[in-house]
Amino acid sequence: GNVGIGTTSPSGLLDVSKANSGGVIDLFVTNESNTAGSGVRVFSQVAGTSAGDPRFVLSIEGIQEWYTVIDNSDSDKFMIGLGSDVGTTPKLTIDIAGNVGIGTTGPTSKLEVQTSTAGQIAVYGYNSATSGSNYGLFGQTAGISSGTSIGVYGTATGAGSGKNVGGNFQASGATNNTVLLLGTATAPTG
């Protein structure tokens, strides 16, 4: 049966409830040993690959729920999202290779950000420092013996009457050694 602490009608195997107006309710699991290797683990675990998803839920009752899950049906990706069906609309995905996706369930690089909202910026960098070397968005590659090394790279594809901009760079205020953009533009054929 279900066990209730502070409630006579527990809604799960263990339900701990208390009204604490203006205060915080704490739940502790403590290992009181202060030696190397001493720790604490809290598990959310399912029985196998055919089971559902292990998850933790942060909830404002009746308003909003954020879920953290391992998506058992999608290559065991770690996902954070709104609502109980995180696997279809996650806000953040990390696959077992360590690739991170924002707006995508299938990141193919260390960080992949996708959006399908017109006018929305997928990645924005801003630095408000007024001195020193300041970067809003910075890309750097190690030296290579052959091939191409690009710190920040952008492409745009498509046809129509709009603009395709692979990289849009602006520079101002520098007195020497300013490179605004190094690149190639190719006119459409046809």
Short mmCIF file of C-alpha atoms in Angstrom, two decimals:
data_model
loop_
_atom_site.label_atom_id
_atom_site.label_comp_id
_atom_site.label_asym_id
_atom_site.label_seq_id
_atom_site.Cartn_x
_atom_site.Cartn_y
_atom_site.Cartn_z
CA GLY A 1 0.00 0.00 0.00
CA ASN A 2 0.88 3.67 -0.17
CA VAL A 3 2.55 5.40 2.79
CA GLY A 4 1.60 8.93 3.78
CA ILE A 5 3.53 11.25 6.05
CA GLY A 6 1.46 14.34 6.84
CA THR A 7 -1.41 13.09 4.68
CA THR A 8 -4.14 10.50 5.16
CA SER A 9 -4.61 9.96 1.41
CA PRO A 10 -1.16 9.36 -0.15
CA SER A 11 -1.11 9.61 -3.96
CA GLY A 12 1.99 7.46 -4.45
CA LEU A 13 4.10 4.78 -2.76
CA LEU A 14 5.48 7.53 -0.51
CA ASP A 15 3.72 10.87 -0.15
CA VAL A 16 5.20 13.45 2.23
CA SER A 17 3.00 16.53 2.68
CA LYS A 18 3.06 19.53 4.99
CA ALA A 19 1.74 23.09 4.83
CA ASN A 20 4.56 25.47 5.71
CA SER A 21 3.30 28.99 4.99
CA GLY A 22 6.18 31.28 4.03
CA GLY A 23 8.74 28.54 4.66
CA VAL A 24 10.59 25.77 2.85
CA ILE A 25 10.18 22.04 3.33
CA ASP A 26 13.52 20.22 3.21
CA LEU A 27 14.14 16.56 2.44
CA PHE A 28 17.64 15.30 3.24
CA VAL A 29 19.56 12.14 2.46
CA THR A 30 22.93 12.54 4.18
CA ASN A 31 26.05 10.40 4.35
CA GLU A 32 27.71 11.67 7.52
CA SER A 33 31.08 10.15 6.65
CA ASN A 34 33.67 12.71 5.54
CA THR A 35 36.06 10.26 3.86
CA ALA A 36 37.10 9.82 0.23
CA GLY A 37 34.52 7.93 -1.81
CA SER A 38 31.65 8.61 0.60
CA GLY A 39 28.58 9.86 -1.23
CA VAL A 40 24.82 9.70 -1.69
CA ARG A 41 22.80 8.44 -4.65
CA VAL A 42 19.09 8.92 -5.29
CA PHE A 43 17.66 6.74 -8.07
CA SER A 44 14.80 6.99 -10.51
CA GLN A 45 15.06 3.64 -12.27
CA VAL A 46 13.04 1.43 -14.62
CA ALA A 47 13.41 -2.32 -15.12
CA GLY A 48 14.67 -2.43 -18.73
CA THR A 49 14.59 -1.21 -22.33
CA SER A 50 10.90 -2.05 -22.81
CA ALA A 51 9.84 0.00 -19.78
CA GLY A 52 8.91 3.68 -19.67
CA ASP A 53 11.27 6.55 -18.91
CA PRO A 54 12.95 7.20 -15.55
CA ARG A 55 12.19 10.81 -14.66
CA PHE A 56 12.22 13.57 -12.10
CA VAL A 57 9.50 16.23 -12.10
CA LEU A 58 9.61 19.82 -10.84
CA SER A 59 6.05 21.09 -10.52
CA ILE A 60 4.07 24.20 -9.70
CA GLU A 61 0.81 22.41 -9.02
CA GLY A 62 -1.75 23.02 -11.74
CA ILE A 63 0.49 25.59 -13.51
CA GLN A 64 3.68 24.11 -14.98
CA GLU A 65 5.81 20.97 -14.85
CA TRP A 66 9.42 20.52 -15.98
CA TYR A 67 10.59 16.96 -16.54
CA THR A 68 14.10 15.52 -16.62
CA VAL A 69 14.11 12.08 -18.23
CA ILE A 70 16.18 9.41 -19.87
CA ASP A 71 14.21 8.71 -23.06
CA ASN A 72 14.18 4.92 -23.08
CA SER A 73 12.62 4.84 -26.56
CA ASP A 74 15.14 7.25 -28.17
CA SER A 75 18.67 5.86 -27.63
CA ASP A 76 18.64 6.70 -23.89
CA LYS A 77 19.05 10.44 -24.46
CA PHE A 78 18.87 12.74 -21.43
CA MET A 79 16.14 15.33 -21.97
CA ILE A 80 14.68 18.30 -20.16
CA GLY A 81 11.31 19.65 -21.20
CA LEU A 82 7.82 20.81 -20.31
CA GLY A 83 5.02 18.35 -19.67
CA SER A 84 5.07 14.58 -19.38
CA ASP A 85 5.81 13.85 -23.08
CA VAL A 86 9.33 15.29 -23.04
CA GLY A 87 10.56 12.98 -25.82
CA THR A 88 8.51 14.80 -28.47
CA THR A 89 9.23 18.43 -27.52
CA PRO A 90 12.35 18.64 -25.35
CA LYS A 91 13.97 21.98 -24.62
CA LEU A 92 17.40 20.34 -24.11
CA THR A 93 18.75 16.98 -25.31
CA ILE A 94 22.08 15.32 -24.51
CA ASP A 95 22.86 12.09 -26.37
CA ILE A 96 25.17 9.35 -25.10
CA ALA A 97 28.02 10.70 -27.27
CA GLY A 98 27.84 14.00 -25.35
CA ASN A 99 26.23 16.02 -28.15
CA VAL A 100 23.90 18.76 -26.88
CA GLY A 101 20.78 19.83 -28.74
CA ILE A 102 18.58 22.83 -28.06
CA GLY A 103 15.40 22.70 -30.13
CA THR A 104 16.34 19.29 -31.57
CA THR A 105 16.15 15.69 -30.39
CA GLY A 106 19.00 14.57 -32.66
CA PRO A 107 22.08 16.79 -32.19
CA THR A 108 24.90 15.90 -34.61
CA SER A 109 27.64 18.07 -33.09
CA LYS A 110 28.84 19.08 -29.63
CA LEU A 111 26.25 21.91 -29.66
CA GLU A 112 23.38 22.16 -32.11
CA VAL A 113 20.74 24.86 -31.80
CA GLN A 114 17.64 24.80 -34.00
CA THR A 115 14.61 27.02 -34.29
CA SER A 116 11.73 27.10 -36.74
CA THR A 117 10.37 30.46 -35.61
CA ALA A 118 10.76 33.24 -38.18
CA GLY A 119 12.84 36.15 -36.91
CA GLN A 120 14.14 34.24 -33.91
CA ILE A 121 17.89 34.17 -33.31
CA ALA A 122 19.12 30.62 -32.70
CA VAL A 123 22.39 31.62 -30.99
CA TYR A 124 23.11 35.07 -29.58
CA GLY A 125 26.31 36.21 -27.97
CA TYR A 126 26.71 39.47 -26.08
CA ASN A 127 29.55 40.85 -24.01
CA SER A 128 29.03 44.15 -22.17
CA ALA A 129 32.62 44.59 -20.95
CA THR A 130 34.14 47.97 -21.85
CA SER A 131 37.82 47.01 -21.99
CA GLY A 132 40.06 44.06 -22.81
CA SER A 133 39.40 41.41 -25.43
CA ASN A 134 35.64 40.98 -25.61
CA TYR A 135 33.75 38.46 -27.71
CA GLY A 136 30.03 38.09 -28.23
CA LEU A 137 30.57 34.87 -30.18
CA PHE A 138 34.01 33.37 -30.64
CA GLY A 139 35.20 30.37 -32.58
CA GLN A 140 38.73 29.04 -32.64
CA THR A 141 40.41 26.06 -34.27
CA ALA A 142 43.79 24.48 -33.70
CA GLY A 143 46.42 24.82 -36.40
CA ILE A 144 46.30 22.11 -39.05
CA SER A 145 48.94 20.94 -41.51
CA SER A 146 46.55 20.83 -44.48
CA GLY A 147 42.91 21.52 -45.26
CA THR A 148 40.76 24.32 -43.95
CA SER A 149 40.48 25.57 -40.39
CA ILE A 150 37.49 27.83 -39.69
CA GLY A 151 36.68 29.26 -36.25
CA VAL A 152 33.14 30.42 -37.07
CA TYR A 153 31.37 29.22 -40.19
CA GLY A 154 27.93 29.93 -41.55
CA THR A 155 26.01 28.76 -44.60
CA ALA A 156 22.63 29.63 -46.00
CA THR A 157 20.73 27.74 -48.68
CA GLY A 158 17.44 28.23 -50.42
CA ALA A 159 15.83 30.10 -53.24
CA GLY A 160 13.30 32.86 -53.50
CA SER A 161 13.10 36.59 -53.12
CA GLY A 162 14.51 36.78 -49.56
CA LYS A 163 18.12 37.00 -48.38
CA ASN A 164 20.42 34.10 -47.60
CA VAL A 165 23.23 35.16 -45.29
CA GLY A 166 25.85 32.58 -44.35
CA GLY A 167 27.67 34.97 -42.05
CA ASN A 168 26.77 38.49 -41.05
CA PHE A 169 29.66 40.26 -39.36
CA GLN A 170 30.05 43.88 -38.29
CA ALA A 171 33.08 45.65 -36.89
CA SER A 172 33.55 49.24 -35.78
CA GLY A 173 35.81 51.38 -33.65
CA ALA A 174 39.06 49.47 -34.21
CA THR A 175 42.18 51.48 -35.10
CA ASN A 176 44.26 48.63 -36.58
CA ASN A 177 44.21 44.90 -37.40
CA THR A 178 40.50 44.75 -38.11
CA VAL A 179 39.18 41.96 -40.31
CA LEU A 180 35.47 42.27 -40.88
CA LEU A 181 34.80 39.27 -43.07
CA LEU A 182 36.86 36.89 -45.10
CA GLY A 183 34.79 34.83 -47.45
CA THR A 184 33.46 34.11 -50.92
CA ALA A 185 30.16 35.07 -52.49
CA THR A 186 28.86 33.08 -55.47
CA ALA A 187 26.15 34.44 -57.73
CA PRO A 188 23.31 32.06 -58.58
CA THR A 189 23.42 30.39 -61.97
CA GLY A 190 20.52 29.98 -64.25
#
